[in-house]
PDB file of C-alpha atoms and ligand atoms in Angstrom:
ATOM      1  CA  UNK A   1      35.514  20.860  59.739  1.00  0.00           C
ATOM      2  CA  UNK A   2      34.425  22.886  62.743  1.00  0.00           C
ATOM      3  CA  UNK A   3      36.730  24.716  65.107  1.00  0.00           C
ATOM      4  CA  UNK A   4      35.688  25.504  68.680  1.00  0.00           C
ATOM      5  CA  UNK A   5      37.910  27.928  70.552  1.00  0.00           C
ATOM      6  CA  UNK A   6      37.647  28.039  74.352  1.00  0.00           C
ATOM      7  CA  UNK A   7      38.768  31.442  75.524  1.00  0.00           C
ATOM      8  CA  UNK A   8      38.528  33.773  78.489  1.00  0.00           C
ATOM      9  CA  UNK A   9      41.121  35.996  80.071  1.00  0.00           C
ATOM     10  CA  UNK A  10      39.944  34.946  83.507  1.00  0.00           C
ATOM     11  CA  UNK A  11      42.023  32.114  84.983  1.00  0.00           C
ATOM     12  CA  UNK A  12      40.077  29.130  86.267  1.00  0.00           C
ATOM     13  CA  UNK A  13      36.835  29.879  84.445  1.00  0.00           C
ATOM     14  CA  UNK A  14      36.652  26.336  83.080  1.00  0.00           C
ATOM     15  CA  UNK A  15      38.236  26.505  79.617  1.00  0.00           C
ATOM     16  CA  UNK A  16      40.290  23.321  79.971  1.00  0.00           C
ATOM     17  CA  UNK A  17      37.548  21.478  81.875  1.00  0.00           C
ATOM     18  CA  UNK A  18      34.895  22.160  79.240  1.00  0.00           C
ATOM     19  CA  UNK A  19      37.308  21.500  76.358  1.00  0.00           C
ATOM     20  CA  UNK A  20      38.157  18.033  77.691  1.00  0.00           C
ATOM     21  CA  UNK A  21      34.581  16.995  78.533  1.00  0.00           C
ATOM     22  CA  UNK A  22      33.139  18.256  75.255  1.00  0.00           C
ATOM     23  CA  UNK A  23      35.934  16.912  73.050  1.00  0.00           C
ATOM     24  CA  UNK A  24      35.436  13.449  74.517  1.00  0.00           C
ATOM     25  CA  UNK A  25      31.747  13.810  73.651  1.00  0.00           C
ATOM     26  CA  UNK A  26      32.537  14.745  70.045  1.00  0.00           C
ATOM     27  CA  UNK A  27      35.009  11.883  69.692  1.00  0.00           C
ATOM     28  CA  UNK A  28      32.444   9.378  71.070  1.00  0.00           C
ATOM     29  CA  UNK A  29      30.369   9.657  67.924  1.00  0.00           C
ATOM     30  CA  UNK A  30      33.441   8.475  65.972  1.00  0.00           C
ATOM     31  CA  UNK A  31      34.066  11.918  64.543  1.00  0.00           C
ATOM     32  CA  UNK A  32      37.816  12.433  64.119  1.00  0.00           C
ATOM     33  CA  UNK A  33      38.564  15.070  66.751  1.00  0.00           C
ATOM     34  CA  UNK A  34      41.715  17.067  67.427  1.00  0.00           C
ATOM     35  CA  UNK A  35      42.643  18.970  70.553  1.00  0.00           C
ATOM     36  CA  UNK A  36      45.065  21.841  70.224  1.00  0.00           C
ATOM     37  CA  UNK A  37      46.545  22.683  73.605  1.00  0.00           C
ATOM     38  CA  UNK A  38      47.571  26.305  73.091  1.00  0.00           C
ATOM     39  CA  UNK A  39      48.124  26.849  76.820  1.00  0.00           C
ATOM     40  CA  UNK A  40      51.701  26.360  78.075  1.00  0.00           C
ATOM     41  CA  UNK A  41      50.185  25.194  81.401  1.00  0.00           C
ATOM     42  CA  UNK A  42      49.349  21.988  79.518  1.00  0.00           C
ATOM     43  CA  UNK A  43      46.199  21.009  81.481  1.00  0.00           C
ATOM     44  CA  UNK A  44      44.641  19.339  78.477  1.00  0.00           C
ATOM     45  CA  UNK A  45      47.864  17.545  77.591  1.00  0.00           C
ATOM     46  CA  UNK A  46      47.995  16.092  81.093  1.00  0.00           C
ATOM     47  CA  UNK A  47      44.399  14.813  80.798  1.00  0.00           C
ATOM     48  CA  UNK A  48      45.181  13.345  77.377  1.00  0.00           C
ATOM     49  CA  UNK A  49      48.266  11.553  78.720  1.00  0.00           C
ATOM     50  CA  UNK A  50      46.262   9.948  81.529  1.00  0.00           C
ATOM     51  CA  UNK A  51      43.533   9.035  79.051  1.00  0.00           C
ATOM     52  CA  UNK A  52      45.900   7.228  76.683  1.00  0.00           C
ATOM     53  CA  UNK A  53      43.472   7.143  73.743  1.00  0.00           C
ATOM     54  CA  UNK A  54      43.882   8.238  70.134  1.00  0.00           C
ATOM     55  CA  UNK A  55      40.553   9.981  69.567  1.00  0.00           C
ATOM     56  CA  UNK A  56      40.568  12.826  70.416  1.00  0.00           C
ATOM     57  CA  UNK A  57      44.180  13.244  69.421  1.00  0.00           C
ATOM     58  CA  UNK A  58      46.241  16.193  70.583  1.00  0.00           C
ATOM     59  CA  UNK A  59      48.761  18.728  69.336  1.00  0.00           C
ATOM     60  CA  UNK A  60      50.689  20.833  71.799  1.00  0.00           C
ATOM     61  CA  UNK A  61      53.403  23.455  71.552  1.00  0.00           C
ATOM     62  CA  UNK A  62      51.854  24.553  68.283  1.00  0.00           C
ATOM     63  CA  UNK A  63      53.595  27.630  66.874  1.00  0.00           C
ATOM     64  CA  UNK A  64      51.094  28.859  64.308  1.00  0.00           C
ATOM     65  CA  UNK A  65      47.530  28.030  65.265  1.00  0.00           C
ATOM     66  CA  UNK A  66      46.111  28.995  61.857  1.00  0.00           C
ATOM     67  CA  UNK A  67      48.621  26.635  60.190  1.00  0.00           C
ATOM     68  CA  UNK A  68      47.760  23.825  62.621  1.00  0.00           C
ATOM     69  CA  UNK A  69      44.060  24.284  61.843  1.00  0.00           C
ATOM     70  CA  UNK A  70      44.746  24.148  58.088  1.00  0.00           C
ATOM     71  CA  UNK A  71      46.762  20.960  58.591  1.00  0.00           C
ATOM     72  CA  UNK A  72      43.908  19.455  60.631  1.00  0.00           C
ATOM     73  CA  UNK A  73      41.546  20.085  57.736  1.00  0.00           C
ATOM     74  CA  UNK A  74      43.899  18.333  55.317  1.00  0.00           C
ATOM     75  CA  UNK A  75      44.176  15.442  57.755  1.00  0.00           C
ATOM     76  CA  UNK A  76      40.396  14.958  57.728  1.00  0.00           C
ATOM     77  CA  UNK A  77      39.416  16.036  61.242  1.00  0.00           C
ATOM     78  CA  UNK A  78      35.760  16.914  61.760  1.00  0.00           C
ATOM     79  CA  UNK A  79      36.166  18.775  65.030  1.00  0.00           C
ATOM     80  CA  UNK A  80      39.042  20.851  66.376  1.00  0.00           C
ATOM     81  CA  UNK A  81      38.957  22.049  69.996  1.00  0.00           C
ATOM     82  CA  UNK A  82      41.445  24.755  70.955  1.00  0.00           C
ATOM     83  CA  UNK A  83      42.161  25.423  74.634  1.00  0.00           C
ATOM     84  CA  UNK A  84      43.781  28.810  75.219  1.00  0.00           C
ATOM     85  CA  UNK A  85      45.640  30.435  78.126  1.00  0.00           C
ATOM     86  CA  UNK A  86      44.112  33.115  80.371  1.00  0.00           C
ATOM     87  CA  UNK A  87      46.319  35.831  78.935  1.00  0.00           C
ATOM     88  CA  UNK A  88      46.021  38.553  76.371  1.00  0.00           C
ATOM     89  CA  UNK A  89      48.175  37.432  73.477  1.00  0.00           C
ATOM     90  CA  UNK A  90      48.401  37.267  69.730  1.00  0.00           C
ATOM     91  CA  UNK A  91      47.891  33.486  69.957  1.00  0.00           C
ATOM     92  CA  UNK A  92      44.353  34.061  71.285  1.00  0.00           C
ATOM     93  CA  UNK A  93      43.587  36.477  68.468  1.00  0.00           C
ATOM     94  CA  UNK A  94      44.919  33.916  65.978  1.00  0.00           C
ATOM     95  CA  UNK A  95      42.912  31.091  67.566  1.00  0.00           C
ATOM     96  CA  UNK A  96      39.723  33.163  67.461  1.00  0.00           C
ATOM     97  CA  UNK A  97      40.492  34.012  63.832  1.00  0.00           C
ATOM     98  CA  UNK A  98      40.364  30.284  63.062  1.00  0.00           C
ATOM     99  CA  UNK A  99      37.142  29.649  65.006  1.00  0.00           C
ATOM    100  CA  UNK A 100      33.800  28.472  63.735  1.00  0.00           C
ATOM    101  CA  UNK A 101      32.510  29.463  67.178  1.00  0.00           C
ATOM    102  CA  UNK A 102      34.103  30.892  70.314  1.00  0.00           C
ATOM    103  CA  UNK A 103      33.046  29.327  73.620  1.00  0.00           C
ATOM    104  CA  UNK A 104      33.570  31.664  76.574  1.00  0.00           C
ATOM    105  CA  UNK A 105      33.210  29.959  79.947  1.00  0.00           C
ATOM    106  CA  UNK A 106      32.525  32.256  82.869  1.00  0.00           C
ATOM    107  CA  UNK A 107      31.813  31.699  86.508  1.00  0.00           C
ATOM    108  CA  UNK A 108      28.716  33.651  87.490  1.00  0.00           C
ATOM    109  CA  UNK A 109      30.565  36.351  89.434  1.00  0.00           C
ATOM    110  CA  UNK A 110      31.098  40.003  88.743  1.00  0.00           C
ATOM    111  CA  UNK A 111      34.887  39.688  88.299  1.00  0.00           C
ATOM    112  CA  UNK A 112      34.534  36.813  85.889  1.00  0.00           C
ATOM    113  CA  UNK A 113      31.893  38.605  83.865  1.00  0.00           C
ATOM    114  CA  UNK A 114      34.092  41.698  83.646  1.00  0.00           C
ATOM    115  CA  UNK A 115      36.957  39.581  82.355  1.00  0.00           C
ATOM    116  CA  UNK A 116      34.984  38.120  79.451  1.00  0.00           C
ATOM    117  CA  UNK A 117      34.652  41.546  77.826  1.00  0.00           C
ATOM    118  CA  UNK A 118      38.059  41.303  76.160  1.00  0.00           C
ATOM    119  CA  UNK A 119      37.299  37.947  74.595  1.00  0.00           C
ATOM    120  CA  UNK A 120      33.935  39.213  73.399  1.00  0.00           C
ATOM    121  CA  UNK A 121      35.628  42.272  71.862  1.00  0.00           C
ATOM    122  CA  UNK A 122      38.130  40.105  69.952  1.00  0.00           C
ATOM    123  CA  UNK A 123      35.314  37.817  68.744  1.00  0.00           C
ATOM    124  CA  UNK A 124      33.221  40.779  67.606  1.00  0.00           C
ATOM    125  CA  UNK A 125      36.181  42.420  65.845  1.00  0.00           C
ATOM    126  CA  UNK A 126      36.762  39.241  63.884  1.00  0.00           C
ATOM    127  CA  UNK A 127      33.011  38.755  63.333  1.00  0.00           C
ATOM    128  CA  UNK A 128      33.074  35.351  64.954  1.00  0.00           C
ATOM    129  CA  UNK A 129      29.993  33.854  66.596  1.00  0.00           C
ATOM    130  CA  UNK A 130      30.471  33.388  70.314  1.00  0.00           C
ATOM    131  CA  UNK A 131      28.526  32.386  73.405  1.00  0.00           C
ATOM    132  CA  UNK A 132      29.134  32.616  77.126  1.00  0.00           C
ATOM    133  CA  UNK A 133      28.667  29.423  79.141  1.00  0.00           C
ATOM    134  CA  UNK A 134      27.934  29.914  82.840  1.00  0.00           C
ATOM    135  CA  UNK A 135      30.196  27.384  84.555  1.00  0.00           C
ATOM    136  CA  UNK A 136      30.734  26.220  88.124  1.00  0.00           C
ATOM    137  CA  UNK A 137      27.355  27.682  89.014  1.00  0.00           C
ATOM    138  CA  UNK A 138      25.562  26.967  92.291  1.00  0.00           C
ATOM    139  CA  UNK A 139      23.151  24.032  91.912  1.00  0.00           C
ATOM    140  CA  UNK A 140      19.558  24.791  90.945  1.00  0.00           C
ATOM    141  CA  UNK A 141      16.932  24.402  93.663  1.00  0.00           C
ATOM    142  CA  UNK A 142      13.590  22.960  92.608  1.00  0.00           C
ATOM    143  CA  UNK A 143      14.657  23.656  89.053  1.00  0.00           C
ATOM    144  CA  UNK A 144      15.160  27.366  89.815  1.00  0.00           C
ATOM    145  CA  UNK A 145      18.482  29.061  89.067  1.00  0.00           C
ATOM    146  CA  UNK A 146      20.401  30.628  91.911  1.00  0.00           C
ATOM    147  CA  UNK A 147      20.336  34.401  92.318  1.00  0.00           C
ATOM    148  CA  UNK A 148      23.941  34.804  91.088  1.00  0.00           C
ATOM    149  CA  UNK A 149      23.153  32.965  87.870  1.00  0.00           C
ATOM    150  CA  UNK A 150      20.016  35.046  87.297  1.00  0.00           C
ATOM    151  CA  UNK A 151      22.027  38.234  87.947  1.00  0.00           C
ATOM    152  CA  UNK A 152      24.757  37.130  85.551  1.00  0.00           C
ATOM    153  CA  UNK A 153      22.190  36.481  82.820  1.00  0.00           C
ATOM    154  CA  UNK A 154      20.671  39.910  83.414  1.00  0.00           C
ATOM    155  CA  UNK A 155      24.056  41.640  83.164  1.00  0.00           C
ATOM    156  CA  UNK A 156      25.020  39.756  79.995  1.00  0.00           C
ATOM    157  CA  UNK A 157      21.692  40.332  78.299  1.00  0.00           C
ATOM    158  CA  UNK A 158      22.054  44.092  78.860  1.00  0.00           C
ATOM    159  CA  UNK A 159      25.326  43.840  76.965  1.00  0.00           C
ATOM    160  CA  UNK A 160      23.556  41.810  74.233  1.00  0.00           C
ATOM    161  CA  UNK A 161      25.889  38.906  74.849  1.00  0.00           C
ATOM    162  CA  UNK A 162      24.551  35.497  73.820  1.00  0.00           C
ATOM    163  CA  UNK A 163      24.499  33.102  76.782  1.00  0.00           C
ATOM    164  CA  UNK A 164      23.690  29.406  76.783  1.00  0.00           C
ATOM    165  CA  UNK A 165      20.318  28.907  78.462  1.00  0.00           C
ATOM    166  CA  UNK A 166      21.635  26.045  80.593  1.00  0.00           C
ATOM    167  CA  UNK A 167      24.361  25.992  83.219  1.00  0.00           C
ATOM    168  CA  UNK A 168      27.260  23.757  84.195  1.00  0.00           C
ATOM    169  CA  UNK A 169      26.937  23.317  87.924  1.00  0.00           C
ATOM    170  CA  UNK A 170      29.913  23.240  90.290  1.00  0.00           C
ATOM    171  CA  UNK A 171      30.350  19.493  90.747  1.00  0.00           C
ATOM    172  CA  UNK A 172      33.381  17.640  92.046  1.00  0.00           C
ATOM    173  CA  UNK A 173      32.794  14.825  89.512  1.00  0.00           C
ATOM    174  CA  UNK A 174      33.710  17.188  86.696  1.00  0.00           C
ATOM    175  CA  UNK A 175      37.260  17.572  87.986  1.00  0.00           C
ATOM    176  CA  UNK A 176      37.430  14.033  89.387  1.00  0.00           C
ATOM    177  CA  UNK A 177      36.587  12.512  85.992  1.00  0.00           C
ATOM    178  CA  UNK A 178      39.441  14.457  84.389  1.00  0.00           C
ATOM    179  CA  UNK A 179      41.893  13.145  86.985  1.00  0.00           C
ATOM    180  CA  UNK A 180      41.093   9.656  85.644  1.00  0.00           C
ATOM    181  CA  UNK A 181      41.518  10.788  82.033  1.00  0.00           C
ATOM    182  CA  UNK A 182      37.777  10.470  81.534  1.00  0.00           C
ATOM    183  CA  UNK A 183      34.853  12.692  80.603  1.00  0.00           C
ATOM    184  CA  UNK A 184      31.644  13.004  82.626  1.00  0.00           C
ATOM    185  CA  UNK A 185      29.705  10.478  80.525  1.00  0.00           C
ATOM    186  CA  UNK A 186      32.478   7.884  80.916  1.00  0.00           C
ATOM    187  CA  UNK A 187      32.957   8.520  84.637  1.00  0.00           C
ATOM    188  CA  UNK A 188      29.227   8.175  85.432  1.00  0.00           C
ATOM    189  CA  UNK A 189      26.838   8.204  82.496  1.00  0.00           C
ATOM    190  CA  UNK A 190      23.795   8.630  84.758  1.00  0.00           C
ATOM    191  CA  UNK A 191      25.134  11.631  86.662  1.00  0.00           C
ATOM    192  CA  UNK A 192      23.705  15.135  86.567  1.00  0.00           C
ATOM    193  CA  UNK A 193      27.163  16.327  85.445  1.00  0.00           C
ATOM    194  CA  UNK A 194      27.019  14.036  82.394  1.00  0.00           C
ATOM    195  CA  UNK A 195      23.529  15.296  81.568  1.00  0.00           C
ATOM    196  CA  UNK A 196      24.579  18.951  81.703  1.00  0.00           C
ATOM    197  CA  UNK A 197      27.655  18.396  79.535  1.00  0.00           C
ATOM    198  CA  UNK A 198      25.578  16.409  77.066  1.00  0.00           C
ATOM    199  CA  UNK A 199      22.997  19.226  76.890  1.00  0.00           C
ATOM    200  CA  UNK A 200      25.774  21.742  76.327  1.00  0.00           C
ATOM    201  CA  UNK A 201      27.230  19.614  73.546  1.00  0.00           C
ATOM    202  CA  UNK A 202      23.831  19.373  71.839  1.00  0.00           C
ATOM    203  CA  UNK A 203      23.441  23.163  72.049  1.00  0.00           C
ATOM    204  CA  UNK A 204      26.909  23.707  70.544  1.00  0.00           C
ATOM    205  CA  UNK A 205      26.211  21.236  67.733  1.00  0.00           C
ATOM    206  CA  UNK A 206      22.946  23.076  66.971  1.00  0.00           C
ATOM    207  CA  UNK A 207      24.697  26.446  66.955  1.00  0.00           C
ATOM    208  CA  UNK A 208      27.459  25.214  64.672  1.00  0.00           C
ATOM    209  CA  UNK A 209      24.874  23.803  62.275  1.00  0.00           C
ATOM    210  CA  UNK A 210      23.079  27.159  62.233  1.00  0.00           C
ATOM    211  CA  UNK A 211      26.381  29.026  61.717  1.00  0.00           C
ATOM    212  CA  UNK A 212      27.324  26.782  58.794  1.00  0.00           C
ATOM    213  CA  UNK A 213      23.833  27.179  57.310  1.00  0.00           C
ATOM    214  CA  UNK A 214      23.982  30.965  57.616  1.00  0.00           C
ATOM    215  CA  UNK A 215      27.449  30.955  56.053  1.00  0.00           C
ATOM    216  CA  UNK A 216      26.214  28.968  53.058  1.00  0.00           C
ATOM    217  CA  UNK A 217      23.125  31.133  52.631  1.00  0.00           C
ATOM    218  CA  UNK A 218      25.126  34.339  52.656  1.00  0.00           C
ATOM    219  CA  UNK A 219      27.487  32.891  49.989  1.00  0.00           C
ATOM    220  CA  UNK A 220      30.628  33.662  51.882  1.00  0.00           C
ATOM    221  CA  UNK A 221      29.494  36.190  54.478  1.00  0.00           C
ATOM    222  CA  UNK A 222      29.914  35.455  58.156  1.00  0.00           C
ATOM    223  CA  UNK A 223      27.192  34.332  60.486  1.00  0.00           C
ATOM    224  CA  UNK A 224      26.045  37.021  62.861  1.00  0.00           C
ATOM    225  CA  UNK A 225      27.313  36.702  66.413  1.00  0.00           C
TER     226      UNK A 225
HETATM  227  N1  ATP B   1      31.860  23.009  86.815  1.00  0.00           N
HETATM  228  C1  ATP B   1      32.871  22.773  87.636  1.00  0.00           C
HETATM  229  N2  ATP B   1      32.681  22.088  88.799  1.00  0.00           N
HETATM  230  C2  ATP B   1      33.701  21.848  89.637  1.00  0.00           C
HETATM  231  N3  ATP B   1      34.956  22.248  89.428  1.00  0.00           N
HETATM  232  C3  ATP B   1      35.217  22.937  88.296  1.00  0.00           C
HETATM  233  C4  ATP B   1      34.209  23.225  87.339  1.00  0.00           C
HETATM  234  N4  ATP B   1      34.779  23.911  86.332  1.00  0.00           N
HETATM  235  C5  ATP B   1      36.078  24.039  86.618  1.00  0.00           C
HETATM  236  N5  ATP B   1      36.357  23.457  87.808  1.00  0.00           N
HETATM  237  C6  ATP B   1      37.656  23.403  88.505  1.00  0.00           C
HETATM  238  O1  ATP B   1      38.160  24.733  88.552  1.00  0.00           O
HETATM  239  C7  ATP B   1      39.546  24.741  88.291  1.00  0.00           C
HETATM  240  C8  ATP B   1      39.822  25.613  87.065  1.00  0.00           C
HETATM  241  O2  ATP B   1      39.220  25.015  85.929  1.00  0.00           O
HETATM  242  P1  ATP B   1      39.986  24.964  84.537  1.00  0.00           P
HETATM  243  O3  ATP B   1      41.405  24.552  84.730  1.00  0.00           O
HETATM  244  O4  ATP B   1      39.154  24.202  83.591  1.00  0.00           O
HETATM  245  O5  ATP B   1      39.921  26.513  84.177  1.00  0.00           O
HETATM  246  P2  ATP B   1      40.726  27.254  83.021  1.00  0.00           P
HETATM  247  O6  ATP B   1      39.845  28.348  82.535  1.00  0.00           O
HETATM  248  O7  ATP B   1      41.221  26.293  82.019  1.00  0.00           O
HETATM  249  O8  ATP B   1      41.934  27.852  83.851  1.00  0.00           O
HETATM  250  P3  ATP B   1      43.260  28.549  83.241  1.00  0.00           P
HETATM  251  O9  ATP B   1      42.789  29.902  82.815  1.00  0.00           O
HETATM  252  O10 ATP B   1      44.211  28.586  84.384  1.00  0.00           O
HETATM  253  O11 ATP B   1      43.702  27.722  82.083  1.00  0.00           O
HETATM  254  C9  ATP B   1      39.964  23.307  88.105  1.00  0.00           C
HETATM  255  O12 ATP B   1      40.443  22.834  89.334  1.00  0.00           O
HETATM  256  C10 ATP B   1      38.680  22.603  87.741  1.00  0.00           C
HETATM  257  O13 ATP B   1      38.669  21.260  88.138  1.00  0.00           O
HETATM  258 MG1   MG B   2      43.151  25.958  81.287  1.00  0.00          MG
END
């Protein structure tokens, strides 16, 4: 079982949006998928209610995240997606402690990038692999990234922070789809939004495979971040 934790102290960076879109992707391939909505705001729970489907299923108001993850393993889930609140709390530390990989969405702005430092520090302390995903980025022009995205990559690479090579562009369809209880590929399979989310999902699957491989090879050690 693999556990993806979506975390960032910055409000509105795209944690709930990416959790919903990606979890629907995981569930599509018939893999039993569980969402844990660890944010009292309940964004994911609202999406799940509108959706009205069983896979992914959802747990909310979970008291002990580590316990909930253990239970999910017993119940045979293949993927667990944990959405967390934009606060500093012991629940985030616990969620990250249960992670196979920590996904840190960030808008490509200086304030957002500053706010990811905390999440990175917690991930590093717990020796958990993590990656920053640049979200709500300005659209590419002629396949070239915007200056803010290029700057953000430069700043993160100086800090030796792994960043996904793609971007999730700011697109109204991404929030519109969620309002219908759908994910990007269900809302419009041919859209650029669906393509970006699908590319992100493939990259996460590849990373998780590599993490699990490294874990096996080191006979119990952790994969490097
Ligand atoms: N790529 C995107 N394109 C367009 N809108 C986006 C994108 N990502 C997020 N949004 C919008 O930005 C807002 C914040 O996103 P979201 O709720 O996913 O962030 P969050 O990190 O979960 O916030 P919080 O910290 O409050 O839980 C939402 O209205 C969402 O629809
Ligand atoms: Mg949220």
